[in-house]
Structures are given as structure tokens and as C-alpha cells.
Amino acid sequence: MNPREFHFNPADYGVPTREEFVSYRIWDSHFHGFYGSGDPVAQFRANAFYVERMGVERSVSLEIGGTLSDPITPAKHDAAVRTILEEQKDRLSGITPIDPGFPDESCAKMEQWIRNGPCIGIKYVGGNKRGIVCSHPNNDPIIRLAAELEATIYIHTWLKIGGTPRLPGRDNNPGESTPMDVVALAKRFPRVRFICGHSGGDWELGVRAVREQKNVLLEFAGSDPHSGSVDLAVKELGVDRIVWGGHGPSRSYATEYGKVLDADLSRADRMKIFGGNFRQLAAGIFRRKGLKLEL
Amino acid sequence: MATLDRRDFLKASLLAGAAASLAPGPVAAAAAGGAPGIVDTNVNLFQWPFRRLKYADTPALVAKLRRHRVVEAWAGSFEALLQKDMTGVNARLARECREHGGGLLRPFGSVNLAWPDWEEDVRRCHEEFRMPGLRIYPGYQPFDLAHPDFKRLLAVTRERGLVLQIAFGMEDPRVHHPTLQLVPVTVGPLLPALQAEPQARVQLLHFVGRPLAADLRQLSDQTSARFDFSRWEGNGAVGKFTGVAPDAKGSPAVPVDRVLFGSHAPFFPIETAILRLMESPFDAAQLAAMMQGNARQLLGRA
């Protein structure tokens, strides 16, 4: 099948064509290309059809080195993934997950995969064995190293309803951070920029939590496409603090594009969210690694 | 680019066996302008109880739908989720569609099986408000599909020739308002209930399912239920569910002719629903069927 072949014209239905999506220069900062429980490489190759069809310029995979459930332990597919990263460096980047329950091991992994490897950043995953959230002091050496490397910092956050009484965040996994944890960490590192992932799951609360902390950016991937969400985030945070992620293949480009297309934005602002802001964030490490980058 | 224009659409509709249900009206009129219009089977009017939605005002919603070539929308009411005076809910829905729907909105009233005398609400929706179908919201409305009156509702709607839409949730429960604790709704009782009423015209809205999940396959294989795709998530999900995607696994969970366009607007962006069709490599006949042929066929039989 040709991923560029369509039997209807999206423009007839008020949405961009593939060519228009390409012109937006979309960088998917939240790509789960290698997250499959069976064969992650096969999953990556299967998903390439949709990457091409929907006009994504660059995908940033968040599970390079180890797995999201066990970031510190090497995975058997690490070598294959590393080869793919090198072969497709013109359209694929990698971020390596860390575990703040193991700060020394996390820093060692950053040395391996970022300073001496292909990755451009770190990811805090949605929980960990020791229940350490990102506001814990364990994180300070990790962030200091990330800042030295100019690595991007993505922190999964959610505010799951639960507990007694029921409140947002009380059903989070052990070690699963909230936007408030990100803010606490960001206050200690005011010169470092952080991505608060998933907009906290509950974007209405996530936006409120981070709005005063200017070195925190917000990313919306991995939650349902609520009309009005990006409008509110832009109003409260400014368009320069929003980055875009696709969260595929478990979420769809349809879902994540829809959030941005729903918002009342100029083309220039749309381009910032779809990729420009992340490129600014990653410019330092691209430069250090000698990678080509057109902002 | 091979696009779906009017000629292709009519040809595709014939191929899909849907042309016979294409009654004159807004659908055909819009098709005359070029690409065929969309029948959106999952829209709700008025205020979402927990947030002011961007397109909560009906004229704004209708204008938005028109910009995306929606020519007909089956409209339920957010008021039906939590209110008790269902006659008032349904009367306001009917009036709103008539006065502000611009000929695009078709009202789908609601009944609440947990409230007394719900059968009178069915009668009023059908006879007084001239609605083509009903939409229920189990969970928000405090009953599940094991409710003893659910089978009676299926029978009543079948007798009256009404479409019955069953909405499986509205919002990710992880972000519900803390005070909201809904009745859990399981799909288990649905299969035998639908098998007992094979002539009932039922559409499941916002039904999660998974392409390989047993419940979806059972409902698809063993009943005549239709589905909207508003909650089919993942890259190429609609293509994977229907066996069209290049990475679809196993036999299709749902045939294309059982899938209806549903956006869940204005809660979800209408753009997302259109892009779900763009993501997968559907041909013109399949697109025509999902955009409107299947919906017209379901309603045409009603």
C-alpha cells in the first residue's frame, strides 16, 4: 500500500492535506515506536506507514535503552533500536527513560545513551519500583547531568481521580509524578526547561498547576482530544510553552492533531506547537552532537 | 490523488448497497456541491455539566459542522445525563434542532430507565417530537444494561421502528469530577439482549473495544449492532478494526458496513473524526459507506 495515496481530499472536509501537514514541520516529541510488548522493532516498522501517511517530519521515541517498565535494565532489542536510530537519524531521535529510584544508575545510563550514544534527552516514566516522584531530592543529580548535556527532559504526569476522599492524583501509580511535582522540581532548577507530559492527564488542572512556573512546558499527548484544551493552554501559558506529541501507535495522529486543529491559532503559532517549540528546546543538544537542525 | 467526488460517491454508494437509502434531502443536496457530505451520528447539544464547551451554542456548533461538510447530525442532549424531567429535556432538544439546527440536526431524545414511566417518554419522543431514534447514557443515567427494563426498551423501540443509540461513556473516568461516581456499565448483558431482539436497530456510541477483543467480535458477529468510531483509538484504528489497515491482524473485528461516522462533538473536535478516516487507506466505497451510506441505511430502515 502506498501511504501517500488517498481516496478523498481532506481539504474538502476542512482538515489539512498530507502536504499541508508536511508544511507544518511536525515533530512528534512523544513517540512510542518501540513500546510493543512482542516485537518492538516490528511494531516500529508497521507504524512507519502512518508516520509517512500523516506527514510527520521527525519522531522522538521515548523508550530508547531498556524499557519503560524497567528503564535501567538493558533490553534485548537495544542494539537493533540503536542501529535504526543511526540509520534513520534524519527523521528519528531517541530519548532514554530513567528511574529516579536509582539515580546513580540513571546517570550512568545517560552517559551511555546521551553523552556517548544517540539519545537527545531523558524521560520520567509513569511510575517506578521505589515510588520516587520527580520532586524527590534523588532527581537533583539527574537534572544537573541533563542540564550539562543540554538534554531534553520529559516527565510523564497524571492526576488520576481516586482515593478517599476522591481527589485528582490519588489514584496515581507509585512514583507517577503530578504537574505539581514538576513545578517543585523546576523551582530548584530555574534555568532548566522541563516538559510536563500529558498535560497532567487532566489538562484543566495541569494548566493551572504549571502556569506560574515559566520554565515548564506542557505537552498534551496520551489523553482524549477535548475541544478547547489547547485554547486554554495557550491563553494561560502562551504558545511558546506548548509542545506536541503523537503518543502513537497507542494514540492516533488523528487524536493528537485534532487537539491543535481545534484551537484558534495562526499558522505560525500552529507551527510552533507542532514542532517549532521542541526544536528550540532540543537545539542545544543537536548542536553538541553535530546533528543538522533547521529551526 | 484519487478523490471521492460526487460521481465516485454515487458509484461507491451503489457498490456499497447504500444508494437505495439515499433519500432526497440535505445529504444529497450537499453532495451536489462536490464531495459528499457526512452524517455525524454522535453529537450532543447544550451544556456539558462540568465544563463550558467551545461549541456549546447550537448555531456555533452547526456552523462548525458545516465547515467540515457535515450535512446531517444525530443530536442527543447533555441534559439527559443528569436531569430527571426527561420530557423537558426532550422538548428542548426537539425545539433546538428545529429552531437552530439549520436543517442539519436530527434530535435523538432520551429515556431514563431508572425513572418511573419511561415508556411514556418513548411515546412522546416518537409521536409528539417526531424523533427518529433515542439515545441512552447508561452509567450517567443510573442504570446498567442488566436493568430489567432494558429488554423492554429494545422491544419498544423495535416496535416503533426507532433507532436506539447506546452511549458507552462520555469522558475518560480518570479525569471525572471527584464528586462523580458512575454506575459501572458492562457489555455482558448486551449480547443476549440484542440476540433476543434481532430486528432492533441499535448503534453503540463511543464503544471502546479492541480489534482483537472478544466482546466487540461477538457483538459484530452475533448481532446486527452498528458502531460509531469516536472512541477507536490508535494509529489507523478504524482501518485496523475493519481489516483495511496494512498492519491489521486477524479477521476484521467489524465489517465496514457496520461502521458509522461519529465524532462525539462538541466534546471532541470534529477534526479528529475526519482524520481517523484519513489515517487508514480506505477506498471510495468504504469512505462513502462510513461517511453516510451506512447511517442512511440504518435510519432509512427506521
XYZ file of N, CA and C in Angstrom, chain B residues 43-47 75-83 89-90 92-93 108-110 135 137 141 170:
75
model
N -23.449 13.451 18.092
C -23.294 14.848 18.504
C -24.234 15.072 19.679
N -23.864 15.943 20.585
C -24.755 16.308 21.699
C -24.886 17.820 21.777
N -26.050 18.266 22.185
C -26.317 19.705 22.309
C -26.346 20.127 23.772
N -26.307 21.434 23.951
C -26.407 22.114 25.253
C -25.121 21.988 26.070
N -25.240 22.147 27.377
C -24.056 22.317 28.210
C -23.566 20.981 28.792
N -28.398 14.303 16.974
C -28.069 15.072 18.165
C -28.780 14.545 19.403
N -28.001 14.174 20.386
C -28.524 13.904 21.711
C -28.414 15.159 22.552
N -28.656 15.024 23.836
C -28.641 16.186 24.727
C -27.823 15.871 25.970
N -26.854 16.756 26.259
C -26.120 16.602 27.518
C -27.056 16.700 28.720
N -28.181 17.357 28.538
C -29.121 17.484 29.653
C -29.668 16.128 30.093
N -29.642 15.159 29.177
C -30.198 13.845 29.510
C -29.335 13.075 30.513
N -28.086 13.510 30.695
C -27.188 12.746 31.567
C -27.652 12.751 33.012
N -28.021 13.936 33.502
C -28.234 14.068 34.941
C -29.620 14.585 35.320
N -30.410 14.993 34.341
C -31.697 15.594 34.710
C -32.801 14.549 34.838
N -36.296 17.763 28.881
C -35.046 17.540 28.151
C -35.335 17.314 26.670
N -36.282 16.433 26.409
C -36.557 16.068 25.010
C -37.268 17.187 24.242
N -36.876 20.401 24.789
C -35.868 21.431 24.462
C -34.973 20.970 23.316
N -34.647 19.679 23.317
C -33.801 19.156 22.232
C -34.517 19.290 20.887
N -32.264 13.138 18.765
C -32.363 11.805 19.358
C -32.613 11.993 20.849
N -33.852 11.871 21.229
C -34.222 12.071 22.621
C -33.732 10.942 23.507
N -34.060 11.056 24.783
C -33.553 10.049 25.712
C -34.641 9.628 26.686
N -31.423 7.977 22.395
C -30.056 7.747 22.867
C -30.086 7.618 24.384
N -27.752 6.832 28.013
C -26.420 7.073 28.552
C -26.240 6.260 29.837
N -26.816 7.962 33.404
C -28.167 7.631 33.835
C -28.028 6.384 34.718
N -18.757 8.899 28.306
C -18.629 10.202 27.665
C -17.217 10.758 27.842
